[in-house]
GROMACS .gro file of C-alpha atoms in nm:
model
  187
    1LYS     CA    1   6.948 -21.587  30.756
    2ALA     CA    2   6.975 -21.291  30.447
    3LEU     CA    3   7.376 -21.378  30.466
    4CYS     CA    4   7.298 -21.765  30.393
    5GLU     CA    5   7.098 -21.670  30.090
    6SER     CA    6   7.321 -21.401  29.902
    7ARG     CA    7   7.593 -21.692  29.952
    8TRP     CA    8   7.387 -21.994  29.907
    9THR     CA    9   7.190 -21.934  29.563
   10ASP     CA   10   6.976 -22.214  29.353
   11LEU     CA   11   6.861 -22.402  29.672
   12PRO     CA   12   6.635 -22.713  29.550
   13GLU     CA   13   6.301 -22.630  29.597
   14ASN     CA   14   6.215 -22.798  29.869
   15VAL     CA   15   6.525 -22.657  30.087
   16VAL     CA   16   6.384 -22.354  30.283
   17LEU     CA   17   6.636 -22.104  30.460
   18ASP     CA   18   6.465 -21.993  30.809
   19HIS     CA   19   6.685 -21.921  31.143
   20ILE     CA   20   6.580 -21.981  31.514
   21PRO     CA   21   6.438 -21.676  31.694
   22ASN     CA   22   6.622 -21.502  32.008
   23GLY     CA   23   6.492 -21.463  32.292
   24ILE     CA   24   6.485 -21.576  32.649
   25TYR     CA   25   6.181 -21.773  32.772
   26ILE     CA   26   6.117 -22.167  32.911
   27ARG     CA   27   5.826 -22.300  32.735
   28GLU     CA   28   5.586 -22.218  32.424
   29LYS     CA   29   5.313 -22.025  32.616
   30ASP     CA   30   5.578 -21.772  32.701
   31LEU     CA   31   5.631 -21.721  32.325
   32ASP     CA   32   5.483 -21.447  32.129
   33MET     CA   33   5.260 -21.566  31.888
   34GLY     CA   34   5.510 -21.462  31.569
   35ILE     CA   35   5.793 -21.661  31.720
   36GLN     CA   36   5.502 -21.952  31.808
   37MET     CA   37   5.426 -21.945  31.379
   38ALA     CA   38   5.778 -21.950  31.248
   39LEU     CA   39   5.852 -22.257  31.488
   40ARG     CA   40   5.480 -22.511  31.370
   41GLU     CA   41   5.610 -22.402  31.053
   42MET     CA   42   6.002 -22.568  31.133
   43SER     CA   43   5.842 -22.815  31.302
   44LYS     CA   44   5.666 -22.958  30.952
   45SER     CA   45   5.991 -22.979  30.840
   46ASP     CA   46   6.141 -23.335  30.705
   47LEU     CA   47   6.504 -23.272  30.837
   48LEU     CA   48   6.613 -23.001  31.047
   49ILE     CA   49   7.016 -22.885  31.016
   50PHE     CA   50   7.099 -22.572  31.241
   51VAL     CA   51   7.440 -22.444  31.118
   52ALA     CA   52   7.672 -22.354  31.454
   53PRO     CA   53   7.356 -22.242  31.656
   54LYS     CA   54   7.462 -22.079  31.942
   55GLN     CA   55   7.307 -21.974  32.280
   56VAL     CA   56   7.099 -21.702  32.183
   57GLU     CA   57   6.883 -21.946  31.999
   58LEU     CA   58   6.920 -22.261  32.240
   59ALA     CA   59   6.575 -22.118  32.412
   60GLY     CA   60   6.417 -22.143  32.093
   61LEU     CA   61   6.556 -22.412  31.996
   62LEU     CA   62   6.437 -22.593  32.287
   63ALA     CA   63   6.080 -22.471  32.245
   64LEU     CA   64   6.094 -22.595  31.865
   65ILE     CA   65   6.186 -22.944  32.015
   66ASP     CA   66   5.874 -22.917  32.273
   67MET     CA   67   5.690 -22.879  31.976
   68ILE     CA   68   5.791 -23.124  31.795
   69ASN     CA   69   5.750 -23.401  32.049
   70LEU     CA   70   5.394 -23.289  32.177
   71ALA     CA   71   5.287 -23.305  31.779
   72ASN     CA   72   5.443 -23.634  31.866
   73LEU     CA   73   5.689 -23.634  31.524
   74ASP     CA   74   5.996 -23.783  31.423
   75ILE     CA   75   6.251 -23.511  31.244
   76PRO     CA   76   6.574 -23.577  31.205
   77MET     CA   77   6.813 -23.298  31.346
   78VAL     CA   78   7.145 -23.214  31.284
   79PHE     CA   79   7.347 -22.963  31.410
   80VAL     CA   80   7.655 -22.834  31.272
   81ASN     CA   81   7.940 -22.684  31.508
   82PRO     CA   82   7.690 -22.581  31.795
   83GLN     CA   83   7.809 -22.366  32.047
   84PHE     CA   84   7.501 -22.417  32.252
   85VAL     CA   85   7.693 -22.273  32.561
   86GLN     CA   86   7.937 -22.030  32.561
   87SER     CA   87   7.829 -21.824  32.895
   88TRP     CA   88   7.737 -22.107  33.186
   89GLU     CA   89   7.651 -21.774  33.413
   90MET     CA   90   7.382 -21.715  33.193
   91LEU     CA   91   7.265 -22.090  33.151
   92THR     CA   92   7.099 -22.166  33.513
   93GLY     CA   93   6.780 -22.335  33.665
   94GLU     CA   94   6.537 -22.487  33.413
   95PRO     CA   95   6.694 -22.361  33.097
   96MET     CA   96   6.987 -22.550  33.194
   97LYS     CA   97   6.782 -22.887  33.328
   98ARG     CA   98   6.678 -22.852  32.984
   99TYR     CA   99   7.031 -22.805  32.808
  100ARG     CA  100   7.138 -23.114  32.943
  101VAL     CA  101   6.878 -23.339  32.888
  102LEU     CA  102   6.941 -23.228  32.485
  103GLU     CA  103   7.304 -23.251  32.540
  104ARG     CA  104   7.277 -23.614  32.660
  105SER     CA  105   7.029 -23.686  32.378
  106LEU     CA  106   7.268 -23.552  32.097
  107GLU     CA  107   7.562 -23.860  31.910
  108PRO     CA  108   7.852 -23.602  31.826
  109THR     CA  109   7.953 -23.749  31.448
  110PHE     CA  110   8.161 -23.420  31.280
  111PHE     CA  111   8.284 -23.126  31.419
  112LEU     CA  112   8.526 -22.899  31.251
  113ASN     CA  113   8.631 -22.587  31.365
  114GLN     CA  114   8.940 -22.342  31.227
  115ILE     CA  115   9.121 -22.138  31.484
  116GLU     CA  116   9.292 -21.840  31.372
  117PRO     CA  117   9.469 -21.645  31.667
  118GLU     CA  118   9.492 -21.271  31.677
  119ASP     CA  119   9.817 -21.093  31.573
  120ASP     CA  120   9.991 -21.088  31.928
  121GLY     CA  121  10.245 -20.843  31.752
  122ASP     CA  122  10.554 -21.104  31.780
  123GLU     CA  123  10.731 -21.101  31.481
  124VAL     CA  124  10.725 -21.467  31.395
  125MET     CA  125  10.346 -21.525  31.370
  126LEU     CA  126  10.111 -21.807  31.534
  127ASN     CA  127   9.975 -22.063  31.307
  128ALA     CA  128   9.617 -22.147  31.286
  129ALA     CA  129   9.525 -22.459  31.401
  130VAL     CA  130   9.187 -22.716  31.290
  131VAL     CA  131   8.977 -22.919  31.534
  132SER     CA  132   8.838 -23.193  31.380
  133ARG     CA  133   8.614 -23.487  31.463
  134VAL     CA  134   8.490 -23.805  31.259
  135TRP     CA  135   8.286 -24.020  31.515
  136PRO     CA  136   8.399 -24.280  31.635
  137ARG     CA  137   8.737 -24.100  31.632
  138PRO     CA  138   8.833 -23.870  31.884
  139TYR     CA  139   8.836 -23.499  31.897
  140SER     CA  140   9.182 -23.400  31.746
  141THR     CA  141   9.386 -23.019  31.735
  142TRP     CA  142   9.574 -22.974  31.445
  143GLU     CA  143   9.875 -22.686  31.400
  144ASP     CA  144   9.890 -22.560  31.064
  145ASN     CA  145  10.227 -22.592  30.988
  146PRO     CA  146  10.353 -22.730  30.649
  147GLU     CA  147  10.748 -22.647  30.718
  148ASP     CA  148  10.754 -22.892  31.033
  149PRO     CA  149  10.880 -23.208  30.948
  150GLU     CA  150  10.662 -23.407  31.222
  151SER     CA  151  10.371 -23.267  31.010
  152VAL     CA  152  10.093 -23.505  30.810
  153ASP     CA  153   9.984 -23.309  30.507
  154GLY     CA  154  10.085 -22.960  30.639
  155TYR     CA  155   9.955 -23.012  30.965
  156PHE     CA  156  10.108 -23.110  31.310
  157LEU     CA  157   9.841 -23.325  31.571
  158MET     CA  158   9.921 -23.120  31.893
  159HIS     CA  159   9.621 -23.278  32.107
  160SER     CA  160   9.308 -23.540  32.097
  161SER     CA  161   9.024 -23.599  32.307
  162ASN     CA  162   8.705 -23.854  32.326
  163ILE     CA  163   8.537 -23.577  32.557
  164ALA     CA  164   8.512 -23.285  32.390
  165PRO     CA  165   8.736 -22.992  32.169
  166LEU     CA  166   8.966 -22.809  32.404
  167PRO     CA  167   8.872 -22.457  32.441
  168ARG     CA  168   9.025 -22.168  32.213
  169GLU     CA  169   9.246 -22.047  32.488
  170LYS     CA  170   9.380 -22.363  32.546
  171ILE     CA  171   9.453 -22.408  32.163
  172VAL     CA  172   9.619 -22.045  32.160
  173LYS     CA  173   9.858 -22.108  32.449
  174MET     CA  174   9.934 -22.401  32.259
  175LEU     CA  175  10.005 -22.267  31.956
  176GLU     CA  176  10.247 -22.009  32.150
  177ALA     CA  177  10.446 -22.248  32.273
  178SER     CA  178  10.512 -22.394  31.915
  179ARG     CA  179  10.577 -22.087  31.813
  180TYR     CA  180  10.823 -22.084  32.115
  181ALA     CA  181  10.992 -22.430  32.051
  182ARG     CA  182  11.029 -22.309  31.672
  183GLU     CA  183  11.223 -21.990  31.795
  184MET     CA  184  11.456 -22.163  32.017
  185MET     CA  185  11.509 -22.427  31.731
  186GLU     CA  186  11.632 -22.146  31.527
  187VAL     CA  187  11.882 -22.054  31.741
   0.00000   0.00000   0.00000
């Protein structure tokens, strides 16, 4: 929240920056009073936009959704680059069931993620990649490679999927294969 407040100055009066409380709990009765009050305040919003919510915020988000549903409110929610599950081992039982219900209710419309691979010490660095989606088009993975004659505006399409974006590890493997192909062409 503090980082956003320092970067996003001069916000309109009706825009409030806040954060989803972190924690592991299942129902509202398990929340401490401070967290309950913070979530109730959020539930008074006309629109909620969540920027890059992570797994540690999932329980708080589910509690907020419970509060909104119990109050019979209809508040649109927009999730920008959500990463609700980063470790499947940590999400089991009731939280997993509730996450699956949330997941089925979402309509992915836009996705954008830049992949900057770590320097692996090779003479030729790996190019960056961008994963994007504008619904109803598929998720597409693009290599930032302006020297490639087959690139479009400096980006080469490596993969597309209607289901989900590729995991970072697979994208890095594809970038390594691309680098190897470039090295072989130079020989």
